[in-house]
Amino acid sequence: KKKLKISGRELLSVPIQVFGLEQLQVLEMSPERESCLRYRMELLPQEIGRLRNLTCLYVDSNNLKKIPAEIGTLSCLERLTLSNNSLSSLPAEMGALQRLHSLHLANNSLTEFPAPLCQLRSLTFLDVSDNKIGTIPSSIRHLEKLETLLLLFNSLESLPEDVCLLRNLHTLWLGNNHLRSLPAAFGELVNLDWGYSCCSCNFEGNPLESPPPEICSRGPEGIREYFSSLRKI
């Protein structure tokens, strides 16, 4: 088998036989999104590290409280979904997943942006919405290939200037945070799909003062002009 789906609302653990499937590439242990179910698995066992050929691991909507360090040995992993769990931290070893390009962490209990994520140079999609993250580290600039960054419903009060170095960003959702200002170089993110549509740069639900919302709605050029005018005063 190269693909395996394990389902059941009473799912508590990974059946031990799974770890003998050395050629397994896709392992799914999450309910269908439309079902609104949650499984009950609290622990991803250390033996997950035996599945060295995994490219996709789906463990959404469980009750995971910890990810084992052995996750870092899955060098072929390209997609990892951990949304809707109870994670408050991630192991440092996750920084070794250098083929990972899609990571879903929405609706967990993260209070800070996990440092290992800033080592994932191949990451193009990152969703850390609906957590309690208060700050973004300057090391986020290392995610040079990042195209989609979702930060909705967190506790952000500011953004580091380094976010403006993510020139490949096409989608940036910042809605429902505590942002009062944007970095002066924010207008340099010219590749953003600008506007208030579902595939855009989104500021809704923030008490923005600098620049004000009406300036943000004009896109990167309006923001550049706004900060340029401030420098002339």
Coordinates of C-alpha atoms in Angstrom, one line a residue:
K1 CA 0.0 0.0 0.0
K2 CA 1.1 3.5 -0.8
K3 CA -2.0 5.3 0.5
L4 CA -3.9 4.5 3.7
K5 CA -6.9 6.2 5.4
I6 CA -7.9 5.3 8.9
S7 CA -11.2 6.6 10.1
G8 CA -13.6 6.3 13.0
R9 CA -14.8 8.8 15.6
E10 CA -13.4 6.5 18.4
L11 CA -9.9 6.6 16.9
L12 CA -7.5 6.8 19.8
S13 CA -4.2 5.7 18.4
V14 CA -2.4 4.5 15.3
P15 CA -2.7 0.8 14.7
I16 CA 0.8 -0.7 15.2
Q17 CA 0.6 -2.6 11.9
V18 CA 0.8 0.8 10.1
F19 CA 4.4 1.2 11.0
G20 CA 5.4 -1.9 9.0
L21 CA 4.1 -0.3 5.8
E22 CA 7.5 1.0 4.8
Q23 CA 6.4 2.1 1.3
L24 CA 3.5 4.1 2.6
Q25 CA 3.4 7.6 1.0
V26 CA 0.0 9.0 2.1
L27 CA -1.4 8.5 5.6
E28 CA -4.7 10.1 6.5
M29 CA -6.2 10.0 10.0
S30 CA -8.6 12.8 10.0
P31 CA -12.4 13.1 9.4
E32 CA -13.9 14.6 6.3
R33 CA -14.0 18.4 6.6
E34 CA -17.7 18.5 5.9
S35 CA -18.5 16.1 8.8
C36 CA -17.5 18.5 11.6
L37 CA -16.3 15.4 13.5
R38 CA -13.3 15.2 15.8
Y39 CA -11.3 12.0 16.4
R40 CA -9.8 11.4 19.8
M41 CA -6.2 10.6 19.2
E42 CA -4.0 12.6 21.7
L43 CA -0.6 11.3 20.7
L44 CA 1.2 10.7 17.5
P45 CA 3.6 7.8 18.4
Q46 CA 7.4 8.0 18.0
E47 CA 7.1 5.1 15.6
I48 CA 5.8 7.5 12.9
G49 CA 9.5 8.1 12.1
R50 CA 9.7 4.6 10.6
L51 CA 7.5 5.7 7.6
R52 CA 10.4 7.3 5.8
N53 CA 8.6 7.5 2.4
L54 CA 5.7 9.5 3.6
T55 CA 5.0 12.6 1.5
C56 CA 1.6 13.5 3.0
L57 CA 0.4 13.2 6.6
Y58 CA -3.1 14.3 7.5
V59 CA -4.0 14.4 11.2
D60 CA -6.5 17.2 11.3
S61 CA -9.3 17.4 13.9
N62 CA -8.0 15.0 16.5
N63 CA -6.9 16.0 20.1
L64 CA -3.2 16.0 19.6
K65 CA -1.3 17.7 22.4
K66 CA 2.3 16.8 21.2
I67 CA 4.2 16.0 18.1
P68 CA 7.1 13.6 18.6
A69 CA 10.7 14.7 17.6
E70 CA 10.8 11.7 15.2
I71 CA 8.6 13.7 12.8
G72 CA 11.9 15.3 11.7
T73 CA 13.1 12.1 10.2
L74 CA 10.3 12.1 7.6
S75 CA 12.6 13.7 5.0
C76 CA 10.2 13.1 2.1
L77 CA 7.3 14.9 3.7
E78 CA 5.7 17.6 1.5
R79 CA 2.3 18.2 3.1
L80 CA 1.4 18.1 6.8
T81 CA -2.0 19.0 8.2
L82 CA -2.4 19.5 12.0
S83 CA -5.3 21.9 12.2
N84 CA -8.0 21.6 14.9
N85 CA -5.9 19.9 17.6
S86 CA -4.6 21.0 21.0
L87 CA -1.0 21.8 20.1
S88 CA 0.8 24.5 22.2
S89 CA 4.3 23.9 20.7
L90 CA 6.1 22.1 17.9
P91 CA 9.4 20.1 18.2
A92 CA 12.6 21.8 17.0
E93 CA 13.2 18.7 14.8
M94 CA 10.4 19.9 12.4
G95 CA 13.0 22.4 11.0
A96 CA 14.6 19.4 9.3
L97 CA 11.6 18.9 6.9
Q98 CA 13.2 20.6 4.0
R99 CA 10.8 19.3 1.4
L100 CA 7.7 20.5 3.3
H101 CA 5.8 23.0 1.2
S102 CA 2.3 23.0 2.9
L103 CA 1.7 23.2 6.6
H104 CA -1.7 23.6 8.3
L105 CA -1.8 24.6 12.0
A106 CA -5.1 26.5 12.3
N107 CA -7.2 26.3 15.4
N108 CA -4.6 25.0 17.9
S109 CA -3.2 26.5 21.2
L110 CA -0.1 28.2 19.9
T111 CA 0.9 31.4 21.7
E112 CA 4.0 32.1 19.7
F113 CA 5.2 31.6 16.2
P114 CA 7.1 28.3 16.4
A115 CA 10.8 28.9 15.7
P116 CA 11.3 25.7 13.7
L117 CA 8.9 27.0 11.0
C118 CA 11.4 29.7 10.0
Q119 CA 13.8 26.9 8.9
L120 CA 11.4 25.5 6.3
R121 CA 12.9 27.1 3.2
S122 CA 10.6 25.1 0.8
L123 CA 7.4 26.2 2.5
T124 CA 4.9 27.9 0.1
F125 CA 1.7 27.6 2.2
L126 CA 1.4 28.2 6.0
D127 CA -1.8 28.5 7.9
V128 CA -1.5 29.4 11.6
S129 CA -5.0 31.1 11.9
D130 CA -7.1 30.9 15.0
N131 CA -4.3 30.5 17.6
K132 CA -3.1 33.0 20.2
I133 CA 0.1 34.1 18.5
G134 CA 1.2 37.5 19.7
T135 CA 4.4 38.2 17.7
I136 CA 6.1 37.2 14.5
P137 CA 9.9 36.7 14.7
S138 CA 12.2 38.5 12.3
S139 CA 13.5 35.2 11.1
I140 CA 10.3 34.8 9.1
R141 CA 12.3 36.4 6.3
H142 CA 14.0 33.1 5.7
L143 CA 10.7 31.7 4.2
E144 CA 11.6 33.1 0.8
K145 CA 9.3 30.8 -1.2
L146 CA 6.2 31.5 0.9
E147 CA 3.2 32.4 -1.2
T148 CA 0.3 32.0 1.2
L149 CA 0.4 33.1 4.9
L150 CA -2.8 33.0 7.0
L151 CA -2.7 34.7 10.3
L152 CA -6.3 35.4 11.0
F153 CA -7.7 35.4 14.5
N154 CA -4.5 35.7 16.5
S155 CA -3.2 38.3 19.0
L156 CA -0.8 40.2 16.8
E157 CA -0.2 43.8 17.8
S158 CA 2.6 44.4 15.2
L159 CA 4.4 43.0 12.2
P160 CA 8.2 42.9 11.8
E161 CA 9.7 44.8 8.9
D162 CA 11.1 41.4 7.8
V163 CA 7.6 40.3 6.6
C164 CA 8.1 42.8 3.8
L165 CA 11.0 40.7 2.5
L166 CA 8.6 37.9 1.6
R167 CA 8.3 39.1 -2.0
N168 CA 6.7 35.9 -3.3
L169 CA 3.6 36.4 -1.1
H170 CA 0.4 36.3 -3.1
T171 CA -2.1 35.9 -0.2
L172 CA -1.7 37.4 3.3
W173 CA -4.6 37.2 5.7
L174 CA -4.2 39.4 8.8
G175 CA -7.9 39.8 9.8
N176 CA -9.1 39.9 13.4
N177 CA -5.8 40.7 15.2
H178 CA -4.8 43.8 17.2
L179 CA -2.8 45.6 14.5
R180 CA -2.7 49.4 14.8
S181 CA 0.1 49.9 12.2
L182 CA 1.9 48.3 9.3
P183 CA 5.6 48.3 8.6
A184 CA 6.7 51.2 6.5
A185 CA 7.9 48.9 3.7
F186 CA 4.6 47.0 3.5
G187 CA 3.8 48.5 0.2
E188 CA 6.7 46.6 -1.3
L189 CA 4.6 43.4 -1.3
V190 CA 3.5 44.1 -4.8
N191 CA 2.6 40.5 -5.6
L192 CA -0.3 40.4 -3.1
D193 CA -3.7 39.8 -4.6
W194 CA -5.0 43.1 -3.3
G195 CA -8.5 43.9 -2.1
Y196 CA -11.0 42.4 0.3
S197 CA -11.8 39.2 -1.5
C198 CA -11.2 35.7 -0.2
C199 CA -7.9 35.5 -2.0
S200 CA -6.4 38.8 -1.0
C201 CA -4.6 40.8 1.6
N202 CA -7.1 41.1 4.4
F203 CA -7.0 43.6 7.3
E204 CA -10.6 43.3 8.4
G205 CA -11.2 43.4 12.2
N206 CA -8.0 45.3 13.1
P207 CA -7.9 48.8 14.7
L208 CA -5.6 50.1 12.0
E209 CA -4.4 53.7 12.5
S210 CA -1.3 53.9 10.3
P211 CA -2.1 53.6 7.5
P212 CA -5.9 53.9 8.0
P213 CA -8.2 51.3 6.4
E214 CA -9.1 53.6 3.5
I215 CA -5.4 53.9 2.5
C216 CA -4.9 50.1 2.7
S217 CA -7.8 49.6 0.3
R218 CA -5.8 51.4 -2.4
G219 CA -3.2 48.7 -2.4
P220 CA 0.6 48.8 -2.3
E221 CA 0.9 52.0 -4.2
G222 CA -1.4 53.9 -1.8
I223 CA 0.5 52.5 1.2
R224 CA 3.9 53.5 -0.3
E225 CA 2.6 57.1 -0.9
Y226 CA 1.2 57.3 2.6
F227 CA 4.5 56.4 4.3
S228 CA 6.4 58.6 1.8
S229 CA 4.3 61.6 2.8
L230 CA 5.0 60.9 6.5
R231 CA 8.8 61.1 5.8
K232 CA 8.4 64.5 4.2
I233 CA 6.7 66.0 7.2

